[in-house]
Amino acid sequence: MKKKKVIYIVEAMGGGVFTYIVDLSNELVNKFDMYIAYGIRRQTPSDYKQYFDKRIHLIEVENFERSINFKKDIAALFEIRKIVAEVKPDIIHLHSSKAGVIGRMAFNGKIPMFYTPHGYSFLMENYNPIKRQLFRGIEKICSKRNCTTISCSLGEHNETLKITSRAKYVNNGVNINKLKKIIEITEKKEHPFTVFTLGRICYQKNPNLFNDIAKKLPEIKFVWIGDGELREELNSNNILITGWVDRNEAIMHAINADVFLLTSRWEGLPISLLEAMYMKKKCVVSDVIGNRDVIHNGENGYVCNNVQDFVNSIREIQYNNCDKYVDNAYQDIINEYNTGIMAEKYGDIYLRE
């Protein structure tokens, strides 16, 4: 039986979206003929092609650009039209806000089309209120196109329902088989009580709050795995910034720590959190969409609203047995938040079209 052709159109080919696209497409390639039309970002790994199954067709979109640039955006629209005309897919799936706007403008919906925001732009607090309202308006206009939005968390799905009724959600997941192999070869070391996070040091991840928490707990070691434009905000003496490191070294730092701390101002559904849950780390997160969809206070981790909440939670973990929370979080990954289940749900959606 001939496989259906699925094309992913991805502008945000970096960070968590990159990991998501890699893991999902590698899972689906056994059932579907997979194509990925993508843009290069600064965070895109230099050897990104090595991450994909050799059967996946990779097509670079030269005119994709992160910021709004009407000349480039119009050129990207015509470029992806040409790519789709050549590929002749049975399914189009747009990933990230930028690809979602351009893709829904480019195609009339005759080919079944899906859109996954990976965190709506209008929820991003680094934009001023006027710009956020503009982004919300653009999403409402684009929602009139013949396209179904598939959110990556329940919280994002609830936001989608405020815009359109053509909505589904499939939770993000991590590749537990790949992660398990890396964990098994990672050296476990004796270490002081350590709190860590992973990601770009940027406004979204709220390094200022991370720093304030570290200052309140001067005897505890804090590690930020990653780098970014706001690294100067991490000035507490007990914070180590690793800089950008490869996957194996990042896992090494995570394995040799005790608490995963996520101070984000907003999220879609963070891969770093799901990986920490699988690694059986105690998770302390901010009370935002994505985080609170996965972590339930007093059940599988801690959800916090201010500096003192974070400090109290970390103190409780330091001095009390929280193994029940860890076990519950781990089972959540095994039962729901993994790429096997995620790919199965997407496969069912695609096959029904």
XYZ file of C-alpha atoms in Angstrom:
353
model
C 0.000 0.000 0.000
C 1.374 3.404 -0.989
C 2.308 5.608 1.967
C 0.670 8.976 2.406
C 3.012 11.924 1.850
C 3.243 14.300 4.811
C 5.122 17.593 4.619
C 6.118 19.527 7.740
C 6.681 23.240 7.178
C 8.847 24.523 10.019
C 10.280 28.015 10.461
C 11.439 27.601 14.089
C 13.995 24.839 13.460
C 15.791 25.200 16.780
C 15.512 24.400 20.493
C 12.533 22.345 21.635
C 10.772 22.570 18.259
C 13.796 21.015 16.558
C 13.824 18.108 19.040
C 10.079 17.665 18.563
C 10.329 17.607 14.743
C 13.250 15.168 14.800
C 11.613 12.703 17.177
C 8.144 12.858 15.643
C 9.258 12.546 12.017
C 11.657 9.716 12.867
C 8.776 7.845 14.518
C 6.338 8.467 11.648
C 8.640 7.648 8.727
C 7.746 3.951 8.958
C 4.097 4.743 8.148
C 4.361 7.915 6.065
C 6.564 9.381 3.349
C 7.977 12.313 5.349
C 9.127 15.677 3.945
C 10.355 18.638 6.015
C 10.569 22.172 4.583
C 12.477 24.205 7.143
C 14.297 27.426 7.935
C 17.724 27.632 9.571
C 17.999 29.431 12.913
C 21.033 30.336 14.984
C 20.096 27.525 17.397
C 19.855 24.923 14.616
C 22.656 22.347 15.153
C 25.351 22.541 12.483
C 24.995 18.784 11.901
C 21.193 18.836 12.033
C 20.803 16.467 9.069
C 22.464 13.687 11.062
C 19.551 13.701 13.525
C 17.019 12.571 10.920
C 16.283 9.129 9.530
C 17.831 8.893 6.052
C 14.411 8.226 4.513
C 13.172 11.717 5.472
C 13.361 14.334 2.704
C 14.837 17.645 3.963
C 14.181 20.836 1.952
C 15.565 24.176 3.123
C 13.313 27.237 2.766
C 15.813 30.016 2.070
C 13.435 32.914 2.775
C 12.211 31.842 6.216
C 13.146 34.471 8.806
C 12.207 34.626 12.499
C 11.280 38.325 12.661
C 8.551 39.997 10.603
C 9.979 40.968 7.221
C 7.265 41.467 4.595
C 9.590 41.099 1.629
C 11.083 37.871 2.988
C 7.738 36.575 4.230
C 6.082 37.000 0.823
C 9.082 35.338 -0.811
C 8.791 32.456 1.687
C 5.090 32.110 0.847
C 5.841 31.617 -2.841
C 8.792 29.374 -2.023
C 6.719 26.943 0.063
C 3.986 26.982 -2.585
C 6.558 25.844 -5.125
C 7.895 23.154 -2.761
C 4.404 21.788 -2.089
C 3.582 21.808 -5.823
C 6.669 19.660 -6.448
C 6.168 17.283 -3.496
C 2.389 16.867 -3.988
C 1.718 15.906 -0.345
C -1.440 14.336 1.031
C -1.051 16.224 4.341
C 0.441 19.637 5.181
C 1.414 20.288 8.806
C 2.608 23.790 9.766
C 4.818 24.189 12.845
C 5.334 27.438 14.826
C 3.487 30.763 14.548
C 5.454 32.129 11.585
C 5.023 29.014 9.457
C 1.391 28.891 10.609
C 0.625 32.346 9.236
C 2.542 31.996 5.968
C 1.309 28.453 5.356
C -2.360 29.232 5.967
C -2.110 32.208 3.609
C -0.287 30.138 0.991
C -2.739 27.235 0.725
C -6.490 27.151 0.188
C -7.152 24.032 2.259
C -7.799 21.638 -0.632
C -4.947 19.578 0.802
C -5.748 18.619 4.444
C -3.802 21.070 6.596
C -2.831 21.195 10.285
C -1.094 23.826 12.395
C 0.783 23.469 15.698
C 1.762 26.805 17.330
C 4.378 25.490 19.818
C 3.530 28.472 22.035
C 1.361 31.286 20.704
C 3.140 34.575 19.965
C 0.319 36.528 21.621
C 1.161 34.839 24.950
C 4.803 35.956 24.833
C 5.309 38.638 27.467
C 8.401 40.122 25.839
C 6.094 41.763 23.290
C 4.167 44.899 24.220
C 0.352 44.627 24.644
C -0.366 46.244 21.262
C 1.850 43.782 19.407
C 0.344 40.868 21.316
C -3.143 42.003 20.329
C -1.938 42.260 16.735
C -0.648 38.668 16.882
C -3.947 37.475 18.367
C -5.810 39.264 15.556
C -3.607 37.620 12.923
C -4.301 34.197 14.478
C -8.056 34.885 14.347
C -7.862 35.897 10.685
C -5.779 32.834 9.790
C -8.151 30.556 11.724
C -10.773 31.223 9.023
C -8.713 29.126 6.608
C -9.496 25.446 6.134
C -7.004 24.181 8.724
C -7.167 22.320 12.055
C -4.982 23.509 14.936
C -3.311 20.721 16.927
C -1.939 22.163 20.162
C 0.924 20.514 22.033
C -0.657 20.777 25.506
C -4.080 21.088 27.113
C -3.363 24.682 28.145
C -2.466 25.683 24.593
C -5.594 23.841 23.373
C -7.773 25.913 25.703
C -6.228 29.078 24.223
C -6.920 27.732 20.727
C -10.594 27.201 21.535
C -10.888 30.955 22.175
C -9.916 31.449 18.515
C -11.423 28.498 16.640
C -13.462 25.352 17.229
C -11.369 23.480 14.661
C -8.990 22.266 17.317
C -7.374 19.142 18.738
C -4.426 18.566 21.031
C -1.682 15.980 21.233
C 0.696 16.291 24.159
C 4.400 16.742 23.502
C 6.556 13.749 24.291
C 10.186 12.763 24.717
C 12.046 9.930 23.035
C 12.515 7.720 26.069
C 14.477 5.028 24.212
C 17.070 7.527 22.983
C 17.220 9.264 26.355
C 17.608 5.970 28.212
C 20.660 5.036 26.111
C 22.390 8.329 26.910
C 21.547 8.029 30.617
C 22.964 4.496 30.768
C 26.400 5.622 29.549
C 26.484 8.831 31.625
C 28.851 8.873 34.592
C 27.136 9.447 37.931
C 29.263 11.499 40.314
C 29.131 12.456 43.959
C 27.803 16.015 44.032
C 26.480 18.639 46.412
C 22.730 19.300 46.435
C 22.233 20.888 43.007
C 19.430 22.736 41.232
C 19.554 22.990 37.427
C 17.731 24.242 34.376
C 18.323 23.884 30.645
C 17.708 26.268 27.765
C 18.504 29.657 26.295
C 19.158 32.448 28.802
C 16.438 34.718 27.465
C 13.465 36.746 28.649
C 11.042 33.834 28.262
C 13.031 31.650 30.671
C 13.148 34.454 33.287
C 16.823 34.309 34.370
C 16.212 37.216 36.753
C 13.847 35.064 38.826
C 16.272 32.116 38.655
C 18.980 34.433 39.986
C 16.782 35.734 42.816
C 16.013 32.172 43.933
C 19.731 31.298 43.889
C 20.543 34.352 46.024
C 18.014 33.208 48.625
C 19.718 29.788 48.768
C 23.442 30.697 48.797
C 24.607 27.313 50.122
C 23.007 25.415 47.196
C 24.690 24.957 43.813
C 22.693 26.181 40.791
C 23.526 25.206 37.199
C 22.160 26.771 34.002
C 22.817 24.424 31.077
C 22.924 26.714 28.062
C 23.731 30.308 27.197
C 22.050 33.399 25.859
C 21.772 37.148 25.597
C 20.741 37.645 29.255
C 23.539 35.659 30.898
C 24.636 38.780 32.812
C 21.416 38.535 34.842
C 22.774 35.318 36.363
C 25.247 36.999 38.709
C 24.692 35.095 41.967
C 27.973 33.530 43.121
C 26.446 30.036 43.397
C 25.347 29.819 39.725
C 27.385 27.916 37.129
C 26.641 28.693 33.470
C 27.825 25.805 31.280
C 27.470 27.624 27.948
C 26.148 25.682 24.972
C 27.188 22.045 25.295
C 26.419 18.919 23.278
C 23.570 16.579 24.149
C 25.669 14.098 26.129
C 27.277 16.777 28.288
C 23.910 18.417 28.944
C 22.524 15.081 30.168
C 25.632 14.603 32.329
C 24.962 17.894 34.141
C 21.275 16.985 34.539
C 21.923 13.481 35.846
C 24.320 14.856 38.463
C 21.767 17.260 39.913
C 18.768 16.902 42.203
C 16.130 19.493 41.274
C 14.942 20.757 37.897
C 13.887 24.403 38.154
C 11.855 26.083 35.403
C 11.098 29.770 35.974
C 9.552 30.484 32.546
C 7.187 33.385 31.890
C 5.386 31.243 29.266
C 5.750 27.819 27.641
C 4.153 25.511 25.081
C 4.965 22.172 26.676
C 8.701 22.142 27.483
C 10.751 19.147 26.380
C 13.360 19.937 29.049
C 10.717 19.443 31.753
C 9.553 16.123 30.302
C 13.147 14.886 30.116
C 13.770 15.892 33.744
C 10.662 13.957 34.799
C 11.934 10.874 32.973
C 15.353 11.285 34.636
C 13.545 11.216 38.007
C 14.463 14.741 39.009
C 12.288 16.691 41.417
C 10.561 19.372 39.350
C 9.794 22.917 40.526
C 8.095 25.066 37.888
C 6.368 28.408 37.352
C 2.585 28.539 37.170
C 2.153 28.990 33.404
C 0.514 27.104 30.513
C 2.571 24.033 29.632
C 4.243 23.743 33.032
C 1.017 23.417 35.014
C -0.474 21.103 32.389
C 2.169 18.529 33.285
C 3.166 19.272 36.881
C 0.375 19.086 39.441
C 1.238 20.618 42.781
C 1.569 18.042 45.549
C 1.190 15.117 43.134
C 4.214 14.950 40.844
C 6.104 18.167 41.627
C 5.765 21.794 42.678
C 4.051 24.707 40.913
C 5.139 28.134 42.208
C 3.997 31.744 41.854
C 6.768 33.813 43.477
C 10.333 33.689 44.782
C 9.330 32.484 48.237
C 7.219 29.654 46.786
C 10.258 28.454 44.826
C 12.561 28.744 47.834
C 10.149 26.867 50.118
C 9.688 24.077 47.560
C 13.422 23.590 47.062
C 13.948 23.588 50.833
C 11.232 20.935 51.240
C 12.888 18.753 48.612
C 16.289 19.227 50.265
C 15.147 18.023 53.664
C 12.224 15.668 52.972
C 11.595 12.484 51.025
C 9.850 13.398 47.767
C 10.244 10.032 46.025
C 6.463 9.713 45.587
C 6.413 12.853 43.426
C 9.337 11.590 41.373
C 7.728 8.205 40.769
C 4.421 9.809 39.736
C 6.197 12.147 37.301
C 8.172 9.260 35.795
C 4.989 7.224 35.255
C 3.362 10.211 33.550
C 6.152 10.136 30.945
C 5.863 6.371 30.453
C 2.069 6.505 30.103
C 1.498 9.747 28.180
C 4.351 12.144 27.394
C 6.552 10.113 25.049
C 7.161 10.139 21.310
C 5.717 6.656 20.776
C 2.288 7.702 22.040
C 2.574 11.140 20.422
C 3.389 9.640 16.993
C 0.577 7.090 17.293
C -1.953 9.882 17.910
C -0.653 11.983 15.012
C -0.653 8.930 12.767
C -4.316 8.285 13.541
C -5.169 11.931 12.736
C -3.306 11.842 9.408
C -4.791 8.480 8.343
C -8.323 9.718 8.946
C -7.852 12.481 6.326
